[in-house]
Amino acid sequence: MNLLTVEKLTKHFGGLAAVSDLDFTVAEGEILALIGPNGAGKTTVFNMLTGLTGITAGKARFKDTELNGMPPFRIVELGLGRTFQNIRLFAKMSVLNNVMVGFHCRTRTGLFGALIKTPRASREYRQAQERALELLAMFGLDGVKDEISRNLPYGQQRGVEIVRALATDPQILLLDEPAAGLNIAETEILMEHIARLRSDLKKTVLLIEHDMKMVMNISDRIVVLDYGVKIAEGGPDAIKADPRVIEAYLGTGFRKSHA
């Protein structure tokens, strides 16, 4: 079953076409990578899907619900969570409290109940805290739960951002360059975590990434953009052998090193 369907998705900024007539689907349980050169329109696609920028033309649907014009908080409630290319943690808050923020869209206690600490509010807080600690432990971050987020090494901050996105309980998790700034060892650990998102948490993943070793190893399918236009789609073996992709993005050196 397709969780996400994108049809003729288009975004213009003035006279510039950032994305043009883009079609793809994301099936339940799939890891789909969206790749391409810098400026290809990948993050613009994410921003349209999550309501951060308007859609000029075309449609995006989550299951049977059209996302066009829907505000970001409604899209999160619907089941799409995301991270950002540039880390956007609450820098002065603890790791645990950053993750707790993610649970807000799934709680039913209103502001008044939270202020006077009703039994429901207290129960929801305890449940959210327990789940936050479970998710942090999954990423090996439970030991730094009380640390101020800005004091963490960069790789751990990346992990906290992913855990916070998971706290929204998404059906599809959109990861925007999660390996950016990570060293080789950290990237290997991240690959293991993304695989566990599917195997253990049953999450579907839509991924933007420039680390081609990571993309080729964990993706079921890959969509390639160049100047906002889809130039290829298929499995890793087909993509790394596609002459259009090699010319536009991978380069001949990639083909030789993966021959």
Coordinates of C-alpha atoms in Angstrom, one line a residue:
M1 CA 0.0 0.0 0.0
N2 CA 1.3 3.5 -0.9
L3 CA 1.3 5.8 2.1
L4 CA 2.5 8.8 0.1
T5 CA 1.6 9.7 -3.5
V6 CA 3.1 12.7 -5.3
E7 CA 1.6 13.7 -8.7
K8 CA 3.0 16.4 -10.9
L9 CA 4.3 18.3 -7.9
T10 CA 5.6 21.7 -8.9
K11 CA 7.1 24.7 -7.1
H12 CA 7.9 28.1 -8.6
F13 CA 9.8 30.8 -6.8
G14 CA 9.0 33.8 -9.0
G15 CA 10.2 32.8 -12.5
L16 CA 12.3 30.0 -11.2
A17 CA 11.0 26.4 -11.3
A18 CA 12.5 24.7 -8.3
V19 CA 10.6 21.5 -8.8
S20 CA 8.7 20.5 -12.0
D21 CA 6.0 17.8 -12.5
L22 CA 7.5 15.4 -10.0
D23 CA 5.8 12.0 -9.6
F24 CA 6.7 9.3 -7.1
T25 CA 5.2 7.1 -4.4
V26 CA 6.4 5.8 -1.1
A27 CA 5.1 2.4 -0.1
E28 CA 4.4 1.3 3.5
G29 CA 7.5 -0.1 5.1
E30 CA 9.8 1.2 2.3
I31 CA 13.0 3.2 2.6
L32 CA 13.0 5.6 -0.4
A33 CA 16.0 8.0 -1.0
L34 CA 15.7 11.3 -2.9
I35 CA 19.1 12.3 -4.2
G36 CA 20.6 14.8 -6.6
P37 CA 23.1 17.7 -6.8
N38 CA 22.9 20.7 -4.5
G39 CA 20.1 22.9 -5.7
A40 CA 18.2 20.0 -7.3
G41 CA 15.0 20.8 -5.3
K42 CA 15.2 17.9 -2.7
T43 CA 14.6 20.0 0.4
T44 CA 11.9 22.0 -1.4
V45 CA 10.1 18.7 -2.0
F46 CA 10.3 18.0 1.8
N47 CA 9.1 21.5 2.6
M48 CA 6.0 21.1 0.3
L49 CA 5.2 17.7 1.8
T50 CA 5.3 19.1 5.3
G51 CA 3.5 22.3 4.7
L52 CA 6.4 24.7 5.1
T53 CA 6.1 26.0 1.6
G54 CA 3.1 26.2 -0.7
I55 CA 2.6 23.9 -3.7
T56 CA 2.4 25.8 -7.0
A57 CA 0.8 22.9 -8.9
G58 CA 0.2 19.2 -8.6
K59 CA -0.8 17.1 -5.6
A60 CA 0.6 15.3 -2.6
R61 CA -1.5 12.8 -0.7
F62 CA -1.0 10.8 2.5
K63 CA -3.1 7.7 2.1
D64 CA -6.4 9.3 0.9
T65 CA -5.8 12.8 2.4
E66 CA -4.6 15.6 0.2
L67 CA -1.8 17.6 1.8
N68 CA -2.1 20.7 -0.4
G69 CA -2.8 23.8 1.8
M70 CA -2.7 21.8 5.1
P71 CA -0.7 23.6 7.9
P72 CA 2.4 21.9 9.2
F73 CA 1.0 20.9 12.6
R74 CA -1.9 19.1 10.9
I75 CA 0.5 17.2 8.7
V76 CA 2.4 16.1 11.8
E77 CA -0.8 15.0 13.4
L78 CA -1.6 13.1 10.2
G79 CA 1.5 11.0 10.5
L80 CA 4.5 12.8 8.7
G81 CA 7.5 13.6 10.9
R82 CA 10.7 15.2 9.7
T83 CA 14.2 16.3 10.6
F84 CA 16.0 19.3 9.0
Q85 CA 19.2 19.8 7.1
N86 CA 20.4 22.3 9.7
I87 CA 19.8 21.0 13.2
R88 CA 16.9 22.7 14.9
L89 CA 17.0 21.6 18.5
F90 CA 16.0 23.8 21.4
A91 CA 19.6 24.6 22.3
K92 CA 19.1 25.5 25.9
M93 CA 16.7 22.7 26.8
S94 CA 17.8 19.2 28.0
V95 CA 17.9 16.3 25.6
L96 CA 14.9 14.7 27.4
N97 CA 12.8 17.9 27.2
N98 CA 13.6 18.3 23.5
V99 CA 12.2 14.8 22.9
M100 CA 9.2 15.5 25.2
V101 CA 8.2 18.4 22.9
G102 CA 7.7 15.9 20.1
F103 CA 4.9 14.2 22.1
H104 CA 2.8 17.4 22.3
C105 CA 0.8 16.6 19.1
R106 CA -0.3 13.2 20.6
T107 CA -1.5 14.4 24.0
R108 CA -5.1 15.3 24.7
T109 CA -4.7 17.4 27.8
G110 CA -5.3 21.1 27.1
L111 CA -3.4 24.1 28.5
F112 CA -5.7 24.4 31.5
G113 CA -5.3 20.7 32.5
A114 CA -1.5 21.0 32.1
L115 CA -1.3 24.1 34.3
I116 CA -3.3 22.6 37.2
K117 CA -1.8 19.1 36.7
T118 CA -4.9 17.1 36.4
P119 CA -4.7 13.3 36.8
R120 CA -4.9 12.9 33.0
A121 CA -2.1 15.5 32.4
S122 CA 0.1 13.8 35.0
R123 CA -0.6 10.3 33.4
E124 CA 0.1 11.6 29.9
Y125 CA 3.4 13.2 31.1
R126 CA 4.6 10.0 32.7
Q127 CA 3.7 8.0 29.6
A128 CA 5.5 10.4 27.3
Q129 CA 8.6 10.5 29.5
E130 CA 8.8 6.7 29.6
R131 CA 8.5 6.5 25.9
A132 CA 11.0 9.3 25.4
L133 CA 13.5 7.4 27.5
E134 CA 12.9 4.2 25.5
L135 CA 13.5 6.0 22.2
L136 CA 16.7 7.7 23.6
A137 CA 17.9 4.3 24.7
M138 CA 17.4 2.9 21.2
F139 CA 19.7 5.5 19.9
G140 CA 22.2 5.2 22.7
L141 CA 21.3 8.6 24.1
D142 CA 19.7 7.7 27.4
G143 CA 23.0 8.5 29.2
V144 CA 22.9 12.1 28.1
K145 CA 19.2 12.7 28.8
D146 CA 19.8 15.5 31.3
E147 CA 22.5 17.2 29.2
I148 CA 21.8 20.6 27.6
S149 CA 21.4 19.9 23.9
R150 CA 23.8 22.5 22.6
N151 CA 26.6 20.9 24.7
L152 CA 26.4 17.6 22.9
P153 CA 28.7 16.6 20.1
Y154 CA 27.3 17.2 16.6
G155 CA 26.6 13.5 16.0
Q156 CA 24.6 13.1 19.2
Q157 CA 22.6 16.3 18.3
R158 CA 21.6 14.6 15.0
G159 CA 20.4 11.6 17.0
V160 CA 18.4 13.7 19.3
E161 CA 16.7 15.4 16.4
I162 CA 15.7 12.1 14.9
V163 CA 14.4 10.9 18.3
R164 CA 12.3 14.1 18.7
A165 CA 10.8 13.5 15.2
L166 CA 10.0 9.9 16.3
A167 CA 8.2 11.2 19.4
T168 CA 5.5 12.6 17.1
D169 CA 4.8 8.9 16.2
P170 CA 5.0 9.4 12.4
Q171 CA 4.0 6.7 9.9
I172 CA 6.5 8.3 7.5
L173 CA 9.7 9.8 8.8
L174 CA 11.4 12.3 6.4
L175 CA 15.1 12.6 7.1
D176 CA 16.9 15.6 5.5
E177 CA 20.6 14.7 5.2
P178 CA 20.9 12.9 8.5
A179 CA 24.5 12.0 7.8
A180 CA 25.7 15.5 7.1
G181 CA 28.7 16.4 9.3
L182 CA 29.1 12.8 10.6
N183 CA 32.3 10.8 10.5
I184 CA 32.5 7.3 9.0
A185 CA 31.9 5.6 12.3
E186 CA 28.9 7.8 13.1
T187 CA 27.4 7.2 9.7
E188 CA 27.7 3.4 10.1
I189 CA 25.8 3.7 13.4
L190 CA 23.2 5.9 11.7
M191 CA 22.6 3.3 9.0
E192 CA 22.0 0.7 11.7
H193 CA 19.5 3.0 13.4
I194 CA 17.6 3.7 10.2
A195 CA 17.4 0.0 9.4
R196 CA 16.0 -0.5 13.0
L197 CA 13.4 2.2 12.4
R198 CA 11.8 -0.1 9.8
S199 CA 12.5 -3.5 11.4
D200 CA 11.7 -2.6 15.1
L201 CA 9.4 0.5 14.9
K202 CA 7.8 -0.4 11.6
K203 CA 8.4 3.1 10.2
T204 CA 8.5 4.1 6.5
V205 CA 11.4 6.4 5.6
L206 CA 11.9 9.1 3.0
L207 CA 15.5 10.1 2.9
I208 CA 17.5 12.9 1.4
E209 CA 21.2 12.1 1.6
H210 CA 24.5 12.8 -0.2
D211 CA 26.4 9.9 1.3
M212 CA 26.1 7.5 -1.6
K213 CA 27.5 4.5 0.3
M214 CA 24.7 4.9 2.8
V215 CA 22.0 5.5 0.2
M216 CA 23.0 2.4 -1.9
N217 CA 23.2 0.2 1.2
I218 CA 19.9 1.0 2.9
S219 CA 17.5 2.2 0.2
D220 CA 14.9 0.0 -1.5
R221 CA 14.3 2.6 -4.2
I222 CA 15.9 5.9 -5.3
V223 CA 14.5 8.9 -7.0
V224 CA 17.0 11.2 -8.7
L225 CA 16.4 14.9 -9.2
D226 CA 18.4 17.3 -11.4
Y227 CA 17.3 21.0 -11.6
G228 CA 14.0 20.0 -10.0
V229 CA 13.2 17.3 -12.6
K230 CA 13.2 13.6 -12.0
I231 CA 15.8 12.0 -14.2
A232 CA 15.7 8.4 -12.9
E233 CA 13.9 6.1 -10.4
G234 CA 14.7 2.6 -9.5
G235 CA 16.7 0.2 -7.2
P236 CA 20.3 1.0 -6.2
D237 CA 21.8 -1.2 -8.8
A238 CA 19.9 0.4 -11.6
I239 CA 20.5 3.9 -10.3
K240 CA 24.3 3.6 -10.0
A241 CA 24.5 2.2 -13.6
D242 CA 22.2 4.9 -15.1
P243 CA 24.2 7.1 -17.5
R244 CA 22.0 10.1 -16.8
V245 CA 22.6 9.8 -13.1
I246 CA 26.3 9.3 -13.5
E247 CA 26.6 12.4 -15.7
A248 CA 24.4 14.6 -13.6
Y249 CA 25.4 13.6 -10.1
L250 CA 27.5 10.5 -9.4
G251 CA 30.3 11.0 -11.9
T252 CA 32.4 8.4 -13.7
G253 CA 34.6 7.9 -10.6
F254 CA 31.6 6.5 -8.7
R255 CA 30.9 4.0 -11.5
K256 CA 34.6 2.8 -11.5
S257 CA 34.8 2.5 -7.7
H258 CA 31.5 0.5 -7.6
A259 CA 32.1 -1.7 -10.7

